[in-house]
CSV table of C-alpha atoms and ligand atoms in Angstrom, one decimal:
chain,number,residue,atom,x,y,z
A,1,UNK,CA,0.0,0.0,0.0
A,2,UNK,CA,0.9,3.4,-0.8
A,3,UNK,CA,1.9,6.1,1.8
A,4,UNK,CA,-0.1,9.0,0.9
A,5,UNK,CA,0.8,10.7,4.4
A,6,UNK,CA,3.8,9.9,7.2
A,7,UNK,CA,4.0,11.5,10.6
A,8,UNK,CA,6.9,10.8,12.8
A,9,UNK,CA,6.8,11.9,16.4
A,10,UNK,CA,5.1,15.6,15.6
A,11,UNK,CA,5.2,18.1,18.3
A,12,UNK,CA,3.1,21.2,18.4
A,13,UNK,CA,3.5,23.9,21.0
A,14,UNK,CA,2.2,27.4,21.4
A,15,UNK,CA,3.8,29.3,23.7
A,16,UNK,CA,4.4,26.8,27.0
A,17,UNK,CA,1.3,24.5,25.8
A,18,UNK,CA,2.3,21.2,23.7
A,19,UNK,CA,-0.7,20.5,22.0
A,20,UNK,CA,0.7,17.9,19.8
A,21,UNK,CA,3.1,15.4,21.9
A,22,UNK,CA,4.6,13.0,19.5
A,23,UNK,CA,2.3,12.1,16.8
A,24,UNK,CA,2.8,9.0,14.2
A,25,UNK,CA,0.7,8.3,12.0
A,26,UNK,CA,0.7,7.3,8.4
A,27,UNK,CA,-2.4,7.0,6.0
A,28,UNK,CA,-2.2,4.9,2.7
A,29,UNK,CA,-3.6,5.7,-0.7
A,30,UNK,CA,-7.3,5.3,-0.6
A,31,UNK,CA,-8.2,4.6,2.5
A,32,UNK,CA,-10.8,7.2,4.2
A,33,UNK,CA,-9.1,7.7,7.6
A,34,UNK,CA,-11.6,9.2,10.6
A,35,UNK,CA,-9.9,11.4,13.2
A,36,UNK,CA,-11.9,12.0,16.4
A,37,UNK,CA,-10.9,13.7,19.7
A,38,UNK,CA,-12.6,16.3,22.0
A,39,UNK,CA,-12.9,19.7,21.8
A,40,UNK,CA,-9.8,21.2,22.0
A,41,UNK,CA,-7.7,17.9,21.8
A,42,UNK,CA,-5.7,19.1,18.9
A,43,UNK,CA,-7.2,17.6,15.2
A,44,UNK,CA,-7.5,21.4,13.6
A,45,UNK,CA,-3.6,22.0,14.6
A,46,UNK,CA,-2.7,18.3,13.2
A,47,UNK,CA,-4.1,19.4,10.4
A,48,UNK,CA,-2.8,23.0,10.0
A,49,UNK,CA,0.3,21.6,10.7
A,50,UNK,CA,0.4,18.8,8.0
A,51,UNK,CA,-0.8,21.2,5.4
A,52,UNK,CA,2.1,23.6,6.2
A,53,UNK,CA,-0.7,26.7,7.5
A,54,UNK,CA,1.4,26.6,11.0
A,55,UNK,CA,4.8,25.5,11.6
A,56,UNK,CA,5.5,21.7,13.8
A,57,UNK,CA,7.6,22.6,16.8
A,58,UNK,CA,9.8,19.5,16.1
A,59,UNK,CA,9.5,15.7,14.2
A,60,UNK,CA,9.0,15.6,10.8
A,61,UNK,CA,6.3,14.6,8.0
A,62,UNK,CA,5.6,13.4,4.2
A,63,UNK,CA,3.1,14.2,2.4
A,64,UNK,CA,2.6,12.0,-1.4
A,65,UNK,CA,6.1,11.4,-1.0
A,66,UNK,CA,7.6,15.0,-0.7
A,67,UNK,CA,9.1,16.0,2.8
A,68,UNK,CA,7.4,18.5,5.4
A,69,UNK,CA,10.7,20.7,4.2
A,70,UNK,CA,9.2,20.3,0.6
A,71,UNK,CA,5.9,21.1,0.9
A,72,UNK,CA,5.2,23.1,-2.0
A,73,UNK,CA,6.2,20.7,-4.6
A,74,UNK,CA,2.8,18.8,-3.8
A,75,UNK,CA,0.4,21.4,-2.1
A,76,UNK,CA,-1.9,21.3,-5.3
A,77,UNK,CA,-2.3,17.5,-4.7
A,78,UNK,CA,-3.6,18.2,-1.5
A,79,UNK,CA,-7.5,19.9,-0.9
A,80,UNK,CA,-8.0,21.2,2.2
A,81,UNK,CA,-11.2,22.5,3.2
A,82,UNK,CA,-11.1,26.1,4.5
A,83,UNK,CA,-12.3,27.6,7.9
A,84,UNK,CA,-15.3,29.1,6.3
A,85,UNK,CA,-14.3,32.5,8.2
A,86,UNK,CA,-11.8,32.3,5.3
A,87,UNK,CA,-14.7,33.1,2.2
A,88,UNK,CA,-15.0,35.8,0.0
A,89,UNK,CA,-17.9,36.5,0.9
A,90,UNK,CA,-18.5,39.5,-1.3
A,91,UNK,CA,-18.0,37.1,-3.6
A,92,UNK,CA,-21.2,35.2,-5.5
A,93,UNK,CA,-20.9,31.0,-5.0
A,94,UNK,CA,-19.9,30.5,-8.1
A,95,UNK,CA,-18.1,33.3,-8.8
A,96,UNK,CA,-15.6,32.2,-5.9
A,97,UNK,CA,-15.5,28.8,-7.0
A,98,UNK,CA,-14.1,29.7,-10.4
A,99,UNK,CA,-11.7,32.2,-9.1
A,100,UNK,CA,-10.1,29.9,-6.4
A,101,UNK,CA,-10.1,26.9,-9.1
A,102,UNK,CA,-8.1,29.6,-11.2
A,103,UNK,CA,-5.7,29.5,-8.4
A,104,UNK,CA,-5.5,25.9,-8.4
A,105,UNK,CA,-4.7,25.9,-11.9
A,106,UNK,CA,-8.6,24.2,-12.7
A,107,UNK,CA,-10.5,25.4,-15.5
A,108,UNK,CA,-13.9,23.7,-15.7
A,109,UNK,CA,-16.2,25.0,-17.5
A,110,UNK,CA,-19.6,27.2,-16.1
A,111,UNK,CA,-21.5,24.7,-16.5
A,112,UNK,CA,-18.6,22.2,-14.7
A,113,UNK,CA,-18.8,24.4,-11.3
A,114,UNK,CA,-22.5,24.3,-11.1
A,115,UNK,CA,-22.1,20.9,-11.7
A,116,UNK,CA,-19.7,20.9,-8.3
A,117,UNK,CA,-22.0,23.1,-6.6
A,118,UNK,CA,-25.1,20.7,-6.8
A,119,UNK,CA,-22.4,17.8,-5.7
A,120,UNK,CA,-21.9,19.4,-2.6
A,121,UNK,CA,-25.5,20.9,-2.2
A,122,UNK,CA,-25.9,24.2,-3.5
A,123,UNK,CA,-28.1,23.6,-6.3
A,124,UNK,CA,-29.8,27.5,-6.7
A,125,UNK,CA,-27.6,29.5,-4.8
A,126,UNK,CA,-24.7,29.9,-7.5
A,127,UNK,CA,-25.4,33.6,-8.0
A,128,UNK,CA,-26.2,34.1,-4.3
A,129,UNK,CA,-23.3,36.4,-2.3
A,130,UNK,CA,-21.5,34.5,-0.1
A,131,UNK,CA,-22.3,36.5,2.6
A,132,UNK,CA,-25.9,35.9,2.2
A,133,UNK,CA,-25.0,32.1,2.8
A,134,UNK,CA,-26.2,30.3,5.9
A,135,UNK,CA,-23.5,28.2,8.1
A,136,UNK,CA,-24.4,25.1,6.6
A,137,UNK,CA,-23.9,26.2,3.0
A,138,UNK,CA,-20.7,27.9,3.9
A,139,UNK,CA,-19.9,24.6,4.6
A,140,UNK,CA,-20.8,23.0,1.8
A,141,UNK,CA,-18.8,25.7,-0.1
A,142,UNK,CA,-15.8,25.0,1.8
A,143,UNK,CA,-16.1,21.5,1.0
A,144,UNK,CA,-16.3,22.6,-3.2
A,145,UNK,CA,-13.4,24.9,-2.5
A,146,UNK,CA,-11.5,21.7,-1.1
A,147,UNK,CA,-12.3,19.9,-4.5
A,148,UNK,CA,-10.9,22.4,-6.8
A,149,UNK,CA,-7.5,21.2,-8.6
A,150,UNK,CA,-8.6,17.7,-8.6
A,151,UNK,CA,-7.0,17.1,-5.5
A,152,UNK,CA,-5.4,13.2,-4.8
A,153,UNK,CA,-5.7,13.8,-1.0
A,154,UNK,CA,-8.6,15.3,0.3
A,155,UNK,CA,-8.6,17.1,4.1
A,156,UNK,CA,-12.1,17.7,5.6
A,157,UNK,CA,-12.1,19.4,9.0
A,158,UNK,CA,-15.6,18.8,10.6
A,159,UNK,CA,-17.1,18.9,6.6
A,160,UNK,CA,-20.9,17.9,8.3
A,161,UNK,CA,-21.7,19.7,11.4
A,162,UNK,CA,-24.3,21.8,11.1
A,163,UNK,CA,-25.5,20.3,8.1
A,164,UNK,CA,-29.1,19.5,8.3
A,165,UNK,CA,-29.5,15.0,8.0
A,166,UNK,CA,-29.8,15.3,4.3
A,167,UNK,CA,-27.1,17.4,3.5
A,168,UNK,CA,-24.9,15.5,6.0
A,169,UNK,CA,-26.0,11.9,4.2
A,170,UNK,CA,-25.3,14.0,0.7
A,171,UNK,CA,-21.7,15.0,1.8
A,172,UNK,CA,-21.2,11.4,3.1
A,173,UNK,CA,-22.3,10.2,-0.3
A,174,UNK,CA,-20.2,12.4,-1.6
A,175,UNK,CA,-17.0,11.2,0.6
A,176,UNK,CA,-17.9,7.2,-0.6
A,177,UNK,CA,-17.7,9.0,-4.7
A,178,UNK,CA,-14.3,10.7,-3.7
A,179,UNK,CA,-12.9,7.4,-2.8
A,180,UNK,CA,-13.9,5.7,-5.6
A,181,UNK,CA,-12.6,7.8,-7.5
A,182,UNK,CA,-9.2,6.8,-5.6
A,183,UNK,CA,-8.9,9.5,-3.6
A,184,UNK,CA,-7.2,9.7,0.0
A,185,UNK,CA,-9.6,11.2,2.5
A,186,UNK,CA,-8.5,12.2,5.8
A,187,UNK,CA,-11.9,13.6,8.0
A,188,UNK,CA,-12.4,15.0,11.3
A,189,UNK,CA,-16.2,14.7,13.0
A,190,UNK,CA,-17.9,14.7,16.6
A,191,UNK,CA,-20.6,12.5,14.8
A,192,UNK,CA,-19.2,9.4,15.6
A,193,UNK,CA,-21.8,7.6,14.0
A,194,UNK,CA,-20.9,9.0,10.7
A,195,UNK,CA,-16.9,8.6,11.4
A,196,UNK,CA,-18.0,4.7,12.3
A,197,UNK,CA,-19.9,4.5,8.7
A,198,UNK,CA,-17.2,6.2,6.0
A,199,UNK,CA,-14.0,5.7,7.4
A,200,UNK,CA,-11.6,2.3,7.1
A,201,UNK,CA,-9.5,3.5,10.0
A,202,UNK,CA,-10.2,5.7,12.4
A,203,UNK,CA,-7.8,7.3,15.3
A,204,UNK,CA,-8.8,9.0,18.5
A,205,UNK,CA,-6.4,11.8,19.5
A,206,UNK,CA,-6.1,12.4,23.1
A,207,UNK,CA,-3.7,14.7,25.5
A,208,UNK,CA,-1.8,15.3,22.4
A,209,UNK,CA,-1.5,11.7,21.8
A,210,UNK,CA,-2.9,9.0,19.4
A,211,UNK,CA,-4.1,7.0,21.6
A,212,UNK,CA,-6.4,4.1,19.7
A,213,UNK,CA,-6.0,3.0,15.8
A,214,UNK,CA,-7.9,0.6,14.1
A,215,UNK,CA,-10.5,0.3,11.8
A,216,UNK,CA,-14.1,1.1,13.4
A,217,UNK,CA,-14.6,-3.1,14.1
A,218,UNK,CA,-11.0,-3.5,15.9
A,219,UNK,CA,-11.8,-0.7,17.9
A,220,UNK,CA,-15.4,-1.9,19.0
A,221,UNK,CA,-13.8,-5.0,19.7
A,222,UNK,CA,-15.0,-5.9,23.1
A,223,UNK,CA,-11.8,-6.4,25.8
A,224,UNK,CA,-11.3,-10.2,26.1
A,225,UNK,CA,-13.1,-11.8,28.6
A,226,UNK,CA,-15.8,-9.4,28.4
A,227,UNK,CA,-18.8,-10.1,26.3
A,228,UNK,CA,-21.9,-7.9,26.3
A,229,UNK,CA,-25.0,-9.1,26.3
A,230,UNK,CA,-28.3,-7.8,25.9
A,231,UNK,CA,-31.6,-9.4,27.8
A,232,UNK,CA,-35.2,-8.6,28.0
A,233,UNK,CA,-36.9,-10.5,30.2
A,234,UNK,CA,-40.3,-10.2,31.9
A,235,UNK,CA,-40.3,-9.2,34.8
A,236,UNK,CA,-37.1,-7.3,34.6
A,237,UNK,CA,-33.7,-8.5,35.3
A,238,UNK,CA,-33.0,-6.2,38.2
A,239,UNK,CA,-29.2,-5.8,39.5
A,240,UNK,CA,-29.9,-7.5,42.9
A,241,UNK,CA,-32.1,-10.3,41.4
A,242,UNK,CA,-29.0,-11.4,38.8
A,243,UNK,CA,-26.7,-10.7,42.3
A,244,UNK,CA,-29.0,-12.8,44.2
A,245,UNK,CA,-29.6,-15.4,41.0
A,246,UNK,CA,-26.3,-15.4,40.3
A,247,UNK,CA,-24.6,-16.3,43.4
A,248,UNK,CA,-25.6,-20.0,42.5
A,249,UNK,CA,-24.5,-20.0,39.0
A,250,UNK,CA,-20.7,-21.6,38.0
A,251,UNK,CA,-20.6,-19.1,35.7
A,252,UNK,CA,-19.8,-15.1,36.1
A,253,UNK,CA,-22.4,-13.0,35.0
A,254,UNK,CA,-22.1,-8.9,36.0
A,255,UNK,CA,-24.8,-5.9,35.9
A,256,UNK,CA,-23.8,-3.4,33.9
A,257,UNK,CA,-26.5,-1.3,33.1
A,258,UNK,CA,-30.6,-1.0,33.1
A,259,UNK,CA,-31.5,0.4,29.1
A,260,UNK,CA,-34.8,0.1,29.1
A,261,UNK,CA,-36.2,-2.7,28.1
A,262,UNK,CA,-32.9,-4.6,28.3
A,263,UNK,CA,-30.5,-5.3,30.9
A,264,UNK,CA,-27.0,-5.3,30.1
A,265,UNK,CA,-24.7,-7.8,31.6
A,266,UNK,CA,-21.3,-8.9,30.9
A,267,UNK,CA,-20.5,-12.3,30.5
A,268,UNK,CA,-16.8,-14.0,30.0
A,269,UNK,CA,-17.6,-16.6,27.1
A,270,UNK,CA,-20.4,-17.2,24.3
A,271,UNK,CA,-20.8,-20.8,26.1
A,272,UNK,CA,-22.0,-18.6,29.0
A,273,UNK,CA,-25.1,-17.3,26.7
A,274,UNK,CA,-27.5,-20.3,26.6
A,275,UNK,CA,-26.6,-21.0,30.2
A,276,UNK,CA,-28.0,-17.9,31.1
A,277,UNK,CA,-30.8,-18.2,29.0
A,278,UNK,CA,-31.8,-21.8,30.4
A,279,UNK,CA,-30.8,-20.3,34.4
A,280,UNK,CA,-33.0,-17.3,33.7
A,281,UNK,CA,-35.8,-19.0,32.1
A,282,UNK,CA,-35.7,-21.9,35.5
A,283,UNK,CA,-35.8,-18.9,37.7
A,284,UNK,CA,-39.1,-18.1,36.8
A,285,UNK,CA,-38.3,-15.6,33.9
A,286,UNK,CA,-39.8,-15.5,30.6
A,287,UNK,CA,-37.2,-14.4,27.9
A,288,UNK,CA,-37.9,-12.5,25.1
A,289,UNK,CA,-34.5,-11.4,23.8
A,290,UNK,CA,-31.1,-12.4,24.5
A,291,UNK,CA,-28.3,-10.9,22.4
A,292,UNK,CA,-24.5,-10.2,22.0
A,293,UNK,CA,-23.8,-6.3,21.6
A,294,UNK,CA,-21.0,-4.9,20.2
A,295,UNK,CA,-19.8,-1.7,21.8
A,296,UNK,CA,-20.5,1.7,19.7
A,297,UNK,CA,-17.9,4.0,18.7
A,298,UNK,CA,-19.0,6.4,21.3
A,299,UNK,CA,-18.5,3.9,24.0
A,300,UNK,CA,-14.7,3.1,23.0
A,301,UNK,CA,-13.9,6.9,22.5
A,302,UNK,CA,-14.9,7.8,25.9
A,303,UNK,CA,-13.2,4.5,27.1
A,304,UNK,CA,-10.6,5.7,25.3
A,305,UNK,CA,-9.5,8.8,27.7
B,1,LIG,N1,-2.9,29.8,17.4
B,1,LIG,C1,-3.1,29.3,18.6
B,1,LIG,N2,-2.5,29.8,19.7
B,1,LIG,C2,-2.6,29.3,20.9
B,1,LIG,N3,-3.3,28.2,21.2
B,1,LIG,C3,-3.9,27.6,20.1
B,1,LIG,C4,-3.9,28.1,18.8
B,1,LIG,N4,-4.6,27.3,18.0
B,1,LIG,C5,-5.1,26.3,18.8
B,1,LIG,N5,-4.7,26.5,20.1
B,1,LIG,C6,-5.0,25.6,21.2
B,1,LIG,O1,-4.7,24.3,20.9
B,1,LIG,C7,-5.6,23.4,21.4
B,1,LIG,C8,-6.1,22.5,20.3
B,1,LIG,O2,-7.0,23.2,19.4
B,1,LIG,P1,-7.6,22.6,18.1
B,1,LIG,O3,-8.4,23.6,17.5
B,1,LIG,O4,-6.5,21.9,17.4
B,1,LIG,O5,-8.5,21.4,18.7
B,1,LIG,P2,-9.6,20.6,18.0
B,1,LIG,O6,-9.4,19.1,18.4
B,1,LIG,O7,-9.7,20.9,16.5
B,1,LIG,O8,-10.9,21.1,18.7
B,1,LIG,P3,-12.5,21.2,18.2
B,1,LIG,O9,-13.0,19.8,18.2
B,1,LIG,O10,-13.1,22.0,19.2
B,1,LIG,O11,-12.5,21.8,16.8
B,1,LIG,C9,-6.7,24.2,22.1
B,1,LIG,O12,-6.4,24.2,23.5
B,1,LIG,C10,-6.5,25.5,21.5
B,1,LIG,O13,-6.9,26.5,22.4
């Protein structure tokens, strides 16, 4: 596989506070790579970083094969969506489009950039000023600004929040065309729902750290030893009745949590499954439901701090 990006141990500090403490990463050709962390935990300054808008404090980088010292060979390979603070916003939509694709060294026809404006969900509002643009369509122009040039490797900070749900599943969409086309995509999103759905590998940054990698089923991988499982029963499965139940068992079961109308347990082996199921059912409960559940993204990111 092709390394489209290589981090080595990058550092970022401003002033006395390292945001970035040793980062390594490297993304291959093709791959749609989701980048989560909290607010603040540092994705927007990887990325400024990577794309040469603020300088690394120290380790090094490649981006398609050309050193962080040789950035501008390769810039125009690279889209990167812009803060949308960063419009012309005197500017009409599709006026901007063609003046920044000038810069890029694209030259689509008219009818090529409205084309690129209904891809990303601006359909209508070519001739509209900037300025008269809601957030979400700012967005969306950002995104067709990130486009221009034909880019190989495409950067998308937060490209869906506050997108309405359609828009959002239309940008998604859009990220699935990208890649087959064979582009790189490198996104960052708090919806980690969506991260879970486009991305092959995701990595959570924490404390200035990468601190899980994987793709989204590695990650939800349950820890060994600890299989969730799902139960309706009627009545209830309450904590003390599987304590009390329980007790007698030569099995481990634990309470972990009451989600209405299931009760979640942990158990240490898929053996253990039907001989809860038979224990529960000779204790007097009728079962409805009894299933394995894999942990969500959001469960193993806030695990993950
Ligand atoms: N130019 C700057 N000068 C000083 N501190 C900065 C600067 N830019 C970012 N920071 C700080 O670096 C930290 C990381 O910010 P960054 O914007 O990279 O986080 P983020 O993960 O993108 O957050 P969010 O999810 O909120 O967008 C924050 O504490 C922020 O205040």
């Amino acid at each position: 596989m092709n390394e489209v990006m290589n981090v080595t141990n990058l550092t970022k500090r401003f002033g006395a506070t390292e945001v970035l403490s040793g980062i390594d990463l490297t993304i291959y050709e093709g791959e749609v790579f989701g980048f989560i962390g909290h607010n603040g935990a540092g994705k927007s300054t990887f990325i400024n970083t990577i794309t040469g808008i603020i300088n690394k404090s120290s380790g090094s980088f490649k981006m398609l094969g050309a050193s962080d010292q040789d950035l501008d060979q390769v810039k125009a390979k690279i889209g990167v969506m812009p803060d949308i603070s960063n419009l012309y916003d005197q500017m009409r939509g599709i006026q901007f489009l063609s003046y920044m694709g000038k810069l890029a060294g694209d030259h689509r026809s008219k009818q090529e950039y409205a084309a690129l404006m209904k891809d990303v969900g601006l359909e209508g509002a070519e001739k509209k000023k900037i300025k008269s643009y809601s957030f979400g369509m700012k967005k969306k122009i950002s995104i067709a600004q990130a486009l221009l040039g034909n880019p190989s490797f495409i950067i998308l900070d937060e490209p869906t929040s506050g997108l309405d749900p359609e828009s959002a599943i239309n940008i998604r969409k859009l990220i699935a065309d990208l890649q087959q086309q064979g582009k790189t995509i490198l996104l960052t999103s708090h919806n980690l729902d969506e991260i879970d759905k486009v991305s092959d590998r995701v990595g959570i940054i924490s404390n200035g750290k990468i601190t899980r990698l994987g793709t989204p089923a590695e990650l939800k991988v349950n820890k060994v030893n600890e299989i969730s499982v799902a139960i309706r029963t009627a009545p209830a499965l309450t904590s003390d009745k599987l304590t009390e139940l329980s007790a007698a068992w030569d099995f481990n079961v634990t309470f972990v949590a009451s989600k209405k109308p299931y009760t979640v347990v942990h158990v240490s082996s898929e053996d253990d499954l039907p001989r809860l199921s038979q224990q529960l059912m000779q204790s007097g409960f009728q079962l409805y439901e009894i299933s394995m559940e894999q942990q969500s993204l959001e469960e193993v990111f806030i695990n993950s701090k």
